[in-house]
Amino acid sequence: MADIFVGIGSNIEREQYIQQGVAALRAQFGELTLSPVYESPALGFDGPEFYNLVAKFTSPLSLQAVFEAIKRIEFEHGRAMDAQKYSSRTLDIDILLYNHLVVDSPCVLPRAEISKSAFVLKPLADIAGELVHPTLHQTYTQLWQDFDHSSQVLTLVESFNF
């Protein structure tokens, strides 16, 4: 069984698509541990603000099979096949960690945004603060404490219910 962490985000009908994405992940993978939801500005492009969170689940599936299942969930929930990297999204799900694996294919792990994006690091630290990043060798709590909080605005969405 692999411990898998994914980042989930949306800035198009964001509450609806976050709810649908979480439900689809539950249907595919079973029990989820969910971080709080955070609101943050779009990074790298002008667009509506995003809702983001991190989910953890366990699965016996290979990284390739998990990657394919997540891509299918995105496409089933309005993700364009030709979506540009810096653009608005109905649903964006990225594998952040698959155990302590460090790989370049089928996706780059650990995901670089963990240490660069508040909307990934803070929710990851919320649910896995004691875990150690496989290449940076610091806990996610330490990484969050050292993060430049003034560089990216992040607001807790207290009214979000799953």
Backbone as a ProteinNet text record, in pm:
[ID]
protein_1_A
[PRIMARY]
MADIFVGIGSNIEREQYIQQGVAALRAQFGELTLSPVYESPALGFDGPEFYNLVAKFTSPLSLQAVFEAIKRIEFEHGRAMDAQKYSSRTLDIDILLYNHLVVDSPCVLPRAEISKSAFVLKPLADIAGELVHPTLHQTYTQLWQDFDHSSQVLTLVESFNF
[TERTIARY]
84.6	0	88	56.5	130.1	50.3	122.5	62.9	77.6	-36.3	-37.9	-100.2	-34.5	-85.7	-108.7	-225.7	-258.4	-302.9	-268.7	-319.8	-442.3	-544.6	-670.3	-699	-728.8	-756.9	-862.3	-927.9	-1026.8	-1043.9	-1063.5	-1101	-1217.1	-1285.3	-1407.9	-1516.2	-1622.3	-1725.1	-1656.7	-1565.7	-1468.1	-1527.9	-1632.5	-1688.6	-1748.4	-1822.3	-1884.3	-1778.2	-1674.2	-1574.8	-1484.3	-1456.1	-1380	-1462	-1591.1	-1678.8	-1681.2	-1698.7	-1705	-1571.5	-1462.5	-1330.8	-1304.7	-1339.6	-1322.6	-1410.9	-1534.9	-1625.1	-1569.9	-1515.4	-1458.6	-1335.1	-1251.2	-1134.4	-1178	-1281.1	-1333.5	-1387.2	-1460.7	-1517.5	-1406.6	-1298.2	-1187.2	-1094	-1062.6	-956.2	-1001.1	-1125.5	-1173.5	-1152	-1123.7	-1112.4	-1003.8	-1038.1	-944.9	-922.4	-801.8	-773.5	-762.6	-841.5	-846.6	-792.7	-716.2	-672.1	-786.7	-772.4	-865.3	-851.5	-951.9	-950.4	-896.8	-812.5	-755.2	-787	-803.2	-821.8	-691.5	-655.6	-533.1	-548.4	-474.9	-479.3	-419	-459.7	-398	-251.3	-163.3	-20.1	20.5	92.1	142.8	48.3	-73.8	-168.6	-276.9	-348.2	-460.9	-584.8	-647.9	-768	-833.3	-950.6	-1020.4	-936.7	-965.6	-893.5	-927.6	-831.8	-845.4	-887.5	-955.7	-967.4	-870.9	-795.1	-698.8	-702	-672.5	-655.2	-566.3	-527.9	-450.1	-528.5	-526.7	-590	-485.5	-503	-416.5	-504	-453.5	-518.9	-412.6	-451.7	-362.1	-419.6	-330.8	-375.1	-269.7	-315.3	-221	-179.9	-242.7	-215.1	-74.8	-18.8	110.2	96.2	208.6	207.2	142.7	175.9	118.8	-33.5	-85.6	-230.3	-298.7	-237.1	-292.9	-293.3	-184.2	-173.2	-284.5	-305.4	-408.9	-548.7	-573.8	-705.1	-731.9	-630.6	-647.1	-670.6	-598.2	-620.7	-763.2	-811.5	-948.7	-1049.6	-1027.3	-1116.8	-1118	-1001.6	-995.3	-1077.6	-1058	-1127.3	-1277.4	-1317.9	-1460.8	-1527.7	-1446.4	-1499.8	-1458.5	-1454.3	-1441.7	-1303.3	-1201.1	-1064.9	-1045	-998.4	-973.9	-851.6	-859.4	-746.8	-622.2	-642.1	-529.5	-508.9	-545.6	-534.8	-391.4	-376.7	-246.2	-204.6	-73.4	-23.1	-76	-67.2	-111.6	-244.4	-352.5	-485.7	-588.8	-709.1	-817.3	-852.7	-904.6	-932.8	-1064.5	-1141.3	-1255.5	-1203.6	-1107.5	-1051.3	-908	-819	-677.7	-636.9	-591.2	-544.8	-403.7	-310.4	-170	-120	-52.8	12.8	131.6	134.4	244.5	350.5	302.9	390.8	329.4	413.4	374.3	479.3	442.8	541.8	655.4	778.9	894.1	963.6	887.8	942	995.3	1109.7	1167.9	1181	1094.9	1091.6	1059.7	1081	1047.7	932.6	885.7	781.1	693.1	562.3	482.9	460.6	507.6	502.8	626.7	661.3	778.1	737.7	807.6	784	916	917.7	808.4	782.7	658.8	619.3	688.7	745.4	822.9	739.9	609.5	524.1	516	552.4	547.4	626.4	745.2	829.1	817.1	743.7	735.9	601.3	495.9	360.5	292.5	252.9	185.5	59.5	-13.8	-139.4	-120.2	2.9	34.7	99.4	198.6	275.4	192.7	112.7	36.3	-63.1	-147.8	-238.7	-165.9	-51.7	26.9	81.5	131.4	180.6	67.7	-54	-168.8	-196.1	-180.7	-216.7	-97.1	23.2	141.8	264	243.8	350.2	474.3	457.8	570.7	649.5	592	663.1	778.9	880.3	1001.5	1000.5	1025	1034.3	1147.9	1124.6	1224.3	1355.5	1359.7	1486.5	1536	1444.8	1486	1519.8	1477.8	1510.4	1468.7	1356.8	1294.7	1149.3	1088.7	946.9	867.4	743.2	658.8	625.5	620.5	603	723.2	844.2	964.3	966.3	932.5	930.1	830.3	713	612.4	661.3	725.9	776.5	882.5	961	1067	1018.3	895.5	840.8	821.2	844.6	821.4	671.3	602.7	457.1	410	497	457.3	454.9	512.7	524	395.5	308.8	186.1	74.2	-38.4	-153.8	-230.2	-266.2	-340.2	-443.4	-571	-679	-756.2	-770.8	-848.9	-994.9	-1057.5	-1199	-1272.6	-1324	-1380.7	-1517.6	-1587.7	-1725.3	-1736	-1624.1	-1627.5	-1660.1	-1761	-1799.7	-1801.5	-1750.1	-1749.7	-1858.7
-119.5	0	124.3	215	340.7	452	539.5	663.5	767.2	824.4	916.1	1048	1157.6	1291.7	1360.8	1422	1495.6	1636.3	1730.9	1866.2	1877.4	1945	1962	2111.3	2159.2	2301	2327.2	2442.8	2486.7	2636.7	2701.2	2842.1	2871.2	2766.9	2779.1	2701.7	2772.1	2707.2	2620.2	2684.1	2613.6	2527.5	2573	2489.2	2361.8	2376.5	2262	2161	2208.2	2115.7	2056.4	2131	2072.6	1959.6	1984.9	1881.5	1758.3	1779.9	1667.9	1593.2	1666.3	1603.6	1517.4	1569	1491.5	1367	1381.7	1265.8	1162	1205.9	1112.2	1041.9	1114.5	1051.6	947.9	981	884.3	759.1	779.3	666.1	577.9	638.5	563.9	501	575	533.3	503.4	534.5	508	625.5	594.2	696.6	799	926.6	1037	1111.7	1160.5	1260.1	1391.4	1490.9	1618.4	1731.8	1818.2	1941.1	2040.5	2150.7	2261.6	2313	2387.6	2449.4	2591.8	2631.7	2765.6	2835.7	2966.5	3049.6	3122	3128.7	3198.8	3257.3	3364.8	3422.7	3326	3340.4	3264.4	3305.2	3207	3234.1	3211.9	3307.2	3292.7	3340.4	3380.7	3432.5	3511.3	3594.2	3667.8	3580.5	3555.2	3472.5	3478.2	3417.4	3414.6	3341.8	3371.2	3305.2	3156.8	3079.8	2934.9	2893.7	2781.3	2704.4	2587.9	2559.2	2449.6	2374.1	2246	2162.3	2046.2	1967.3	1845.3	1729.3	1617.6	1494.5	1384.5	1298.2	1180.5	1057.1	955.1	824.8	718	594.1	482.1	398.4	335.2	253.6	148.4	30.1	-71.2	-47.8	50.2	75.7	132.3	104	160.3	310.4	379.3	523.2	549	471.9	490.2	477.5	376.3	354.8	469	519	632.2	756.4	780	894.4	890	775.5	761.2	781.7	728.6	745.8	892.6	964.6	1106.3	1188.7	1160.2	1231.7	1207	1083.5	1052.2	1132.6	1142	1220.5	1366.4	1422.7	1561.9	1580.2	1494	1507	1486.2	1396.4	1373.6	1494	1583.3	1701.4	1830.3	1824.5	1946.1	1993.9	1920.8	1962.7	1946	2050.4	2043.7	1956.9	1874.8	1787.7	1868.9	1990	2073.6	2191.6	2173.7	2283	2333.9	2465.4	2529	2525.5	2526.1	2518.3	2632.2	2753.4	2867.8	2917.8	2850.5	2888.8	2845.5	2898.9	2863	2716	2656.7	2514.1	2486.2	2390.2	2338.3	2249.8	2164.1	2072.9	2040.2	2060.2	2029.9	1940.5	1820.2	1727.5	1686.5	1711.4	1677.7	1584.2	1478.6	1391.1	1467.8	1483	1553.3	1455.2	1345.9	1244.1	1106.4	1009.9	869.4	798.2	766.4	723.3	824.5	777.5	869	862.4	826.8	807.2	937.2	928.3	1039.7	990.7	1044.9	1000.3	1117.2	1094.6	1193.2	1148.5	1025.4	975.8	876.2	879	954	1098.9	1135.1	1273.1	1294.5	1418.9	1450	1442.5	1358.2	1344.1	1352.2	1417.9	1496.7	1619.7	1663.6	1776	1903.8	1979.2	2099.2	2204.4	2212.1	2313.3	2298.2	2182.6	2164	2272.8	2300.4	2398.8	2539.1	2554.5	2684.6	2753.5	2679.2	2734.6	2718.4	2829.8	2827.3	2741.9	2747.4	2673.3	2522	2475.6	2332.7	2302	2381.1	2352.6	2363	2467.4	2484.3	2369.9	2335.3	2222.9	2090.2	2071.6	1949.9	1947.2	2059.8	2067.6	2045.3	2088.1	2068	1920	1835.6	1694.4	1599.6	1649.6	1563.2	1638.8	1726.9	1814.4	1743.6	1623.2	1551.4	1470.1	1451.6	1376.3	1457.4	1385.6	1449.7	1446.5	1562.7	1574	1483.1	1401.8	1302.2	1357.3	1481.4	1535.6	1655.4	1729.2	1845.9	1809.6	1692	1636.6	1726.3	1794.9	1873.4	1830.1	1847.1	1816.2	1924.5	1891.6	1990.8	2105.7	2079.6	2188	2281.2	2226.3	2310.4	2391	2325.5	2396.5	2511.5	2488.4	2594.7	2707.3	2673.5	2776.8	2863.1	2803.3	2876	2946.6	2921.3	2976.9	3127.5	3201.6	3346.3	3371.9	3384.1	3399.3	3529.1	3628.1	3755	3746.1	3640.4	3630.7	3581.7	3511.4	3456.8	3465.5	3519.3	3534	3401.6	3360.9	3236.8	3262.5	3233.2	3259	3130.3	3095.4	2978.5	3000	2900.5	2905.6	2826.8	2898.6	2831.8	2771.9	2821.1	2777.4	2654.4	2597.4	2485.6	2355.7	2284.7	2157.8	2048.1	1930.2	1815.8	1718.3
0	0	0	-87	-96	-29.4	41.9	93	-17	-57.9	-170.5	-126	-159.8	-132.3	-265.1	-278.5	-400.6	-364.7	-451.2	-441	-528.8	-479.1	-551.6	-560.5	-680.8	-696.5	-802.1	-790	-888.1	-877	-993.6	-990.5	-1086.3	-1130.9	-1209.9	-1134.8	-1093.5	-1011.2	-906.2	-835.4	-752.6	-642.5	-573.4	-467.4	-526.4	-634.9	-700.7	-746.2	-814.7	-869.1	-761.4	-656.2	-544.9	-482.2	-457.2	-400.3	-490.8	-621.4	-715.6	-722.6	-720.5	-725.1	-602.7	-485.5	-361.7	-365.2	-411.3	-420.3	-517.9	-630.4	-727.7	-672.1	-599.2	-536.3	-433	-354.1	-256.3	-325.6	-434.4	-507.8	-565	-608.5	-669.7	-566.5	-459.5	-368.3	-225.2	-191.3	-55.9	37.2	161.6	266.3	233.7	255.6	233.8	364.4	383.1	485.1	410.6	452.3	381.4	467.3	406.3	471.8	469.2	541.5	520.1	376.5	332	199.7	215.9	122.3	122	-9.5	-1	-119.4	-147.3	-275.6	-313.4	-453.2	-479.6	-614.1	-715.5	-840.5	-948.3	-957.2	-974.7	-989.4	-1133.9	-1190.4	-1325.8	-1434.5	-1397.1	-1495.5	-1423.1	-1497.7	-1441.9	-1452.2	-1338.5	-1337.7	-1201.8	-1189.8	-1060.7	-955.9	-829.7	-720.9	-716.4	-668	-656.2	-516.2	-506.6	-383.7	-398.8	-292.3	-293.4	-161.9	-169.7	-51.8	-89.4	10.6	-10.6	48	-24.3	22.5	30.4	129.5	144.9	135.5	67.3	65.4	49.1	69.3	45.9	-67.3	-141.7	-254.5	-286.1	-329.8	-377.8	-523.7	-589.3	-730.3	-751.5	-867.5	-906.3	-926.9	-928.3	-955.9	-1092.1	-1192.2	-1326.2	-1322	-1251.2	-1243.6	-1168.7	-1061.2	-986.8	-1075.5	-1146	-1236.6	-1341.7	-1402.3	-1504.3	-1447	-1327.1	-1263	-1233.3	-1187.3	-1154.3	-1281	-1385.9	-1512.6	-1561.1	-1550.3	-1592.2	-1509.2	-1378.4	-1291.9	-1335.7	-1363.5	-1410.3	-1537.7	-1635.3	-1764	-1748.9	-1659.8	-1636.2	-1570.1	-1514.2	-1445.6	-1515.3	-1647	-1725.4	-1759.4	-1721.6	-1755.9	-1906.3	-1971.4	-2115	-2142.7	-2245.6	-2283.1	-2316.1	-2369.5	-2410.5	-2315.1	-2188.4	-2090.4	-2080.4	-2084.2	-2068.6	-1921.6	-1896.2	-1759	-1672	-1718.5	-1639.2	-1693.8	-1651.5	-1697	-1593.2	-1607.4	-1516.5	-1533.4	-1423.5	-1421.3	-1350.6	-1406.1	-1331.5	-1219.2	-1251.8	-1152.2	-1189.6	-1095.5	-1114.4	-998.4	-1028.2	-924.6	-961.2	-871.2	-895.1	-786.2	-827.8	-729.9	-674.6	-543.2	-476.5	-428.8	-368.8	-310.8	-330.9	-359.1	-364.8	-281.2	-156.6	-57.5	-57.1	-61.3	-64.4	-199.8	-300.3	-434	-492.8	-558.9	-633.7	-777.5	-866.7	-1006.6	-1099.7	-1228.8	-1331.6	-1420.1	-1404.9	-1492.6	-1416.8	-1432.6	-1529	-1488.6	-1370.1	-1322.6	-1236.2	-1212.1	-1130.1	-983.1	-908.2	-763.9	-690.5	-574.6	-519.2	-606.6	-608	-693.7	-646.3	-740.1	-707.4	-634.5	-663.8	-601.8	-449.6	-398	-252.2	-181.5	-227.1	-158.5	-215.1	-327.1	-393.1	-380.8	-350.4	-353.2	-218.2	-159.4	-29.2	-34.1	-145.9	-156.4	-160.9	-177.8	-169.5	-34.7	3.2	123.9	251.8	267	391.3	414.2	314.7	340.9	359	292.6	314.1	456.2	502.7	641	741.1	705.8	795.4	822.8	721.1	739.6	745	714.1	714.6	763.4	859	905.5	955.7	1009.7	1067.6	964.7	846	742	687.2	639.2	587.9	435.2	375.4	229.9	181.5	78.1	36.9	-17.3	-64.1	-114	-34.1	28.5	107	251.1	295	427.1	543.2	524.8	631.4	639.6	758	769	695.7	663.6	596.6	690.2	818.8	915.9	912.1	909.3	901.2	771.7	661.6	533.2	537.5	598.9	608	699.4	809.4	899.8	831.4	742.3	672.8	545.3	505.1	381.2	395.5	288.5	288.5	275.3	388.8	391.3	326.2	317.6	256.7	104	48	-97.1	-164.7	-90.5	-147.8	-45.3	-86.9	1.3	5.3	125.5	144.9	253.5	225.1	319.7	345.4	471.4	509.3	473	408.8	374.4	483.1	582.6	699.3	673.4	573.3	549.8	460.9	420.4	326.6	398.7	350.2	410.5	306.2	344	251.8	291.3
[MASK]
++++++++++++++++++++++++++++++++++++++++++++++++++++++++++++++++++++++++++++++++++++++++++++++++++++++++++++++++++++++++++++++++++++++++++++++++++++++++++++++++++

